[in-house]
XYZ file of C-alpha atoms in Angstrom:
304
model
C 0.071 0.167 -0.013
C 2.811 2.440 0.885
C 3.929 2.626 -2.914
C 0.609 3.620 -4.114
C -0.373 7.152 -4.818
C -2.799 8.323 -2.280
C -5.537 10.703 -3.534
C -6.451 13.331 -1.005
C -10.137 14.294 -0.905
C -11.139 17.377 0.853
C -14.690 18.377 1.871
C -16.111 20.073 4.876
C -14.362 17.950 7.496
C -12.702 19.591 10.444
C -10.176 16.688 10.745
C -8.261 14.423 8.833
C -8.524 10.719 8.558
C -5.673 8.399 8.743
C -7.662 5.704 7.057
C -7.257 5.097 3.443
C -10.285 4.201 1.486
C -10.832 2.352 -1.722
C -11.297 4.843 -4.537
C -11.718 1.977 -7.247
C -9.403 1.045 -10.188
C -6.689 -0.103 -7.725
C -6.391 3.288 -6.202
C -6.885 4.667 -2.462
C -8.197 8.073 -1.094
C -7.703 9.928 2.085
C -10.151 12.447 3.624
C -8.340 15.275 4.846
C -9.226 18.360 6.639
C -9.665 21.627 4.745
C -6.937 23.366 6.694
C -4.259 20.732 5.467
C -4.963 22.180 1.655
C -2.975 25.215 2.020
C 0.313 23.440 3.376
C 0.290 21.437 0.112
C 3.291 22.913 -1.789
C 2.366 21.800 -5.263
C -1.309 21.036 -5.212
C -2.539 18.932 -8.466
C -6.150 19.118 -8.540
C -7.850 16.361 -10.836
C -11.594 17.483 -10.163
C -13.168 20.547 -8.626
C -16.682 21.686 -8.510
C -18.132 24.729 -6.933
C -19.431 23.028 -4.064
C -15.882 23.022 -2.980
C -15.607 26.400 -3.188
C -14.387 27.281 0.147
C -11.069 25.463 -0.438
C -9.968 27.781 -3.111
C -8.877 30.540 -0.704
C -6.986 27.877 1.454
C -4.970 27.064 -1.679
C -4.039 30.623 -2.105
C -3.096 31.337 1.660
C 0.583 32.412 2.029
C 1.547 31.242 -1.582
C 4.175 33.016 -3.429
C 4.237 31.117 -6.784
C 0.504 30.590 -7.905
C 1.491 28.684 -10.862
C 2.674 25.998 -8.445
C -1.107 25.072 -8.430
C -2.421 22.749 -11.485
C -5.963 22.451 -11.963
C -7.338 20.090 -14.621
C -10.707 21.568 -16.084
C -13.151 18.956 -17.314
C -15.815 21.154 -18.558
C -16.911 24.747 -18.535
C -18.774 24.391 -15.242
C -15.307 24.181 -13.323
C -14.708 28.042 -13.831
C -17.319 30.768 -12.749
C -16.931 34.374 -12.212
C -16.973 33.541 -8.409
C -13.774 31.344 -8.851
C -12.072 33.380 -11.489
C -10.156 35.717 -9.213
C -8.584 32.790 -7.234
C -7.581 30.548 -10.382
C -6.664 33.009 -12.960
C -2.797 32.636 -11.770
C -3.064 28.982 -11.681
C -1.828 26.315 -14.307
C -4.772 25.336 -15.937
C -5.105 22.111 -18.236
C -8.030 21.515 -20.460
C -8.711 18.075 -22.124
C -11.109 19.295 -24.876
C -10.082 22.075 -27.305
C -13.583 23.306 -27.263
C -13.228 24.120 -23.589
C -9.989 25.701 -24.045
C -11.444 28.038 -26.621
C -14.365 29.009 -24.137
C -11.936 29.812 -21.268
C -9.898 32.264 -23.601
C -13.035 33.764 -25.151
C -15.028 34.104 -22.046
C -12.426 34.748 -19.362
C -9.315 35.468 -21.105
C -7.712 32.473 -19.281
C -4.886 30.570 -20.911
C -4.982 26.832 -20.497
C -2.871 24.027 -21.943
C -4.723 21.632 -23.773
C -3.560 17.764 -23.225
C -5.442 14.791 -24.213
C -6.417 13.010 -20.957
C -4.417 9.997 -20.254
C -5.974 6.603 -20.741
C -4.576 3.238 -19.209
C -4.943 0.458 -21.827
C -5.993 -2.336 -19.465
C -6.534 -6.044 -20.774
C -9.916 -6.286 -22.075
C -12.382 -9.174 -22.009
C -13.630 -10.186 -25.576
C -16.511 -11.933 -26.866
C -16.679 -13.234 -30.625
C -20.480 -11.938 -31.185
C -21.381 -9.388 -28.884
C -25.037 -8.068 -29.286
C -25.975 -5.868 -26.399
C -26.390 -2.089 -26.667
C -25.510 -0.330 -23.378
C -24.967 2.955 -21.796
C -22.299 3.395 -19.166
C -22.646 7.273 -18.554
C -23.709 8.883 -15.443
C -27.500 8.702 -15.321
C -27.824 12.591 -14.848
C -28.444 15.914 -16.477
C -26.900 16.662 -19.922
C -26.605 12.862 -20.738
C -29.890 12.675 -22.676
C -30.851 9.354 -20.796
C -34.684 10.328 -21.573
C -33.955 9.874 -25.438
C -32.690 6.531 -24.573
C -35.922 5.487 -22.558
C -38.213 6.792 -25.519
C -36.188 4.760 -28.070
C -36.592 1.782 -25.834
C -40.307 1.934 -26.155
C -39.821 1.879 -30.049
C -37.759 -1.403 -29.638
C -38.437 -5.001 -28.692
C -37.256 -6.140 -25.398
C -34.524 -8.294 -26.889
C -33.185 -4.822 -28.367
C -33.523 -2.266 -25.585
C -30.659 -0.283 -24.488
C -29.342 -1.414 -21.048
C -28.452 1.438 -18.646
C -25.508 1.294 -16.243
C -24.065 3.958 -14.107
C -24.181 6.235 -11.142
C -27.626 7.679 -10.542
C -28.531 11.209 -9.665
C -31.709 10.568 -7.862
C -32.831 14.291 -8.546
C -32.759 13.822 -12.287
C -34.283 10.148 -12.136
C -37.054 11.445 -9.957
C -38.018 14.621 -12.076
C -37.003 13.581 -15.501
C -37.204 9.769 -15.595
C -40.465 9.087 -13.757
C -38.735 8.096 -10.590
C -39.232 4.509 -9.348
C -42.551 4.333 -11.056
C -41.365 5.214 -14.616
C -39.819 3.002 -17.303
C -36.282 3.748 -15.918
C -36.322 0.937 -13.419
C -36.952 -1.633 -16.115
C -33.887 -0.949 -18.155
C -31.464 -0.052 -15.348
C -29.111 -2.667 -14.579
C -27.328 -0.885 -11.582
C -23.974 0.802 -10.648
C -21.161 -1.076 -11.749
C -17.975 -1.519 -9.376
C -15.191 0.623 -10.256
C -12.774 -2.068 -11.618
C -11.298 -2.505 -15.246
C -12.516 -6.137 -15.151
C -16.210 -5.425 -14.135
C -16.369 -2.697 -17.092
C -14.760 -4.744 -19.441
C -17.230 -7.598 -18.597
C -20.081 -5.324 -19.221
C -18.572 -4.169 -22.713
C -17.484 -7.464 -23.736
C -21.144 -8.107 -24.375
C -21.840 -4.680 -26.140
C -21.787 -4.266 -29.864
C -22.858 -0.605 -29.508
C -22.277 2.105 -26.630
C -24.805 4.930 -26.473
C -23.623 8.130 -25.092
C -25.615 11.152 -25.972
C -23.974 13.817 -23.746
C -24.369 17.259 -24.823
C -22.452 19.936 -22.831
C -22.941 23.604 -23.169
C -19.697 25.346 -24.472
C -18.282 21.747 -24.980
C -18.124 19.079 -27.309
C -16.006 17.541 -30.144
C -13.562 15.803 -28.136
C -13.307 12.626 -26.058
C -14.796 11.784 -22.703
C -13.652 8.905 -20.673
C -16.625 6.637 -21.515
C -15.839 7.262 -25.064
C -12.386 5.717 -24.647
C -13.863 2.823 -22.397
C -16.187 1.919 -25.404
C -13.424 2.234 -28.024
C -10.809 0.335 -26.118
C -13.250 -2.839 -25.594
C -14.082 -2.718 -29.210
C -17.713 -1.280 -29.036
C -18.983 1.225 -31.657
C -20.092 4.591 -30.202
C -23.361 5.985 -31.019
C -22.974 9.935 -30.067
C -25.782 12.722 -30.129
C -24.992 14.842 -33.205
C -24.656 18.177 -31.275
C -21.645 16.368 -29.611
C -19.974 16.513 -33.137
C -21.269 19.836 -34.592
C -22.806 22.730 -32.757
C -22.034 26.481 -32.468
C -19.187 25.823 -30.069
C -17.291 23.247 -31.770
C -15.019 24.122 -34.551
C -14.467 21.478 -37.147
C -10.560 21.302 -36.141
C -11.750 20.750 -32.716
C -13.763 17.383 -33.573
C -12.412 14.079 -33.268
C -15.361 12.336 -34.453
C -16.938 12.006 -37.825
C -20.315 10.417 -38.223
C -20.175 7.185 -40.261
C -16.367 7.053 -40.078
C -15.421 6.524 -36.569
C -18.839 6.576 -34.805
C -22.512 6.781 -35.332
C -24.549 9.835 -34.677
C -28.359 10.444 -33.759
C -30.393 13.289 -32.483
C -33.686 11.692 -31.136
C -35.432 8.543 -30.147
C -36.517 7.713 -33.780
C -33.001 7.880 -35.291
C -31.663 5.844 -32.256
C -34.087 3.165 -32.169
C -33.891 3.021 -36.212
C -30.318 2.538 -35.908
C -30.507 -0.326 -33.369
C -33.054 -2.378 -35.343
C -30.648 -1.738 -38.556
C -27.874 -3.342 -36.417
C -25.153 -2.141 -39.131
C -21.692 -3.827 -39.214
C -19.489 -1.830 -36.862
C -15.858 -3.297 -38.003
C -14.782 -0.170 -39.899
C -16.299 2.107 -37.072
C -14.302 0.354 -34.544
C -11.139 0.233 -36.372
C -11.058 3.905 -37.359
C -12.243 5.062 -33.704
C -9.044 2.778 -32.300
C -6.835 5.407 -34.021
C -8.027 7.887 -31.116
C -6.503 5.762 -28.273
C -2.843 6.001 -29.089
C -2.837 9.676 -28.157
C -4.301 9.014 -24.993
C -2.390 6.123 -24.082
C 1.072 7.914 -24.880
C 0.423 11.250 -23.610
C 2.766 12.174 -20.820
C 1.472 14.289 -17.989
C 4.595 13.877 -15.726
C 6.067 17.066 -16.204
C 3.360 18.484 -14.470
C 3.859 16.783 -11.407
C 6.460 18.568 -8.954
C 8.243 17.361 -5.872
C 11.124 18.451 -3.645
C-alpha cells in the first residue's frame, strides 16, 4: 500500500482521517481537513466543483508562486465568475479544445490542452457481442430520456441497457422515478474496476453516450475511450460532433467514419433495429486511443 499514490479528498471535514479508503480502479484516497490544503506545496487538482469553493482561498493562503497549483478543467462549469479571481494565476489544463477556446474567449484564461491519459488495461472479448448499453452517469446533460423513449420503440431483446451512477434528482424529476420506465432498463451501478467494466462491454456491440454539454463537445470523454478500447461502436449525439461551440478542427469524431450519430429516439431506435456492421467504425475509432495512451503528464508533477 505504501507504494501506491494516495488521492487526497477534501470536503467540509474539520479533521483528517488516517484511514485509506478504496477509490476504485486499484487506487486509494484519504479524507483530509480543509486546513491541510494550504500546506500542500504543489497541489495537483484532478477534479474541482463549485461546492468545494471554500477550499480555493485555502490554496492561495501564504503562497508566492501561484503557478505551482495545477487544475485540470473537465468542462466549462468548473470555472465561474466567482472562482475566476482565485484560479486565474494557476496552471490550467483543459482536456478538450472546445473548452480551452471557451475559457479564453469568456474569461481570457490561458490553458494548456492535453489529451486526458488513458490506461489500456487488458480487455475481455466475446466473438459476437449483441448488447446495446449506456455506461454514462444517469444525470443531467446525458439525454437518458432519449434512450428511454427509444426503448419504447424497440423490442425487449433490442432495448438499451443502462448502467452507471444515478442522480436521484434527475431520475425523480425527468425519468419518472421508481414508477417510470427507468427501472425496467436500469442494470445498476457497476463496481469501479477495469475487469467489471470490461465484462459489461464485452457483451456490447454499441455504447450509447448522448452527452450534450454547453460550450463543449467534439473531443473525447472517458466513457468514449472505454467503449473504443473494448471494441464497441459509439453512438453519439450529433450535437456533440457539431454545434455552435465546436469548430471543425476541434472535433475528433466523424459520423459514419469512427462513430454513429443520432439526434432523437426515432433515429436511435432505427439504428439499433438496423444493427449495422461496426468493424470499420471500431477500427477507425481505435486510432484515437494511441494519443491518450501515450500522452505524458509527468512534467506537471512537482516535488522536492
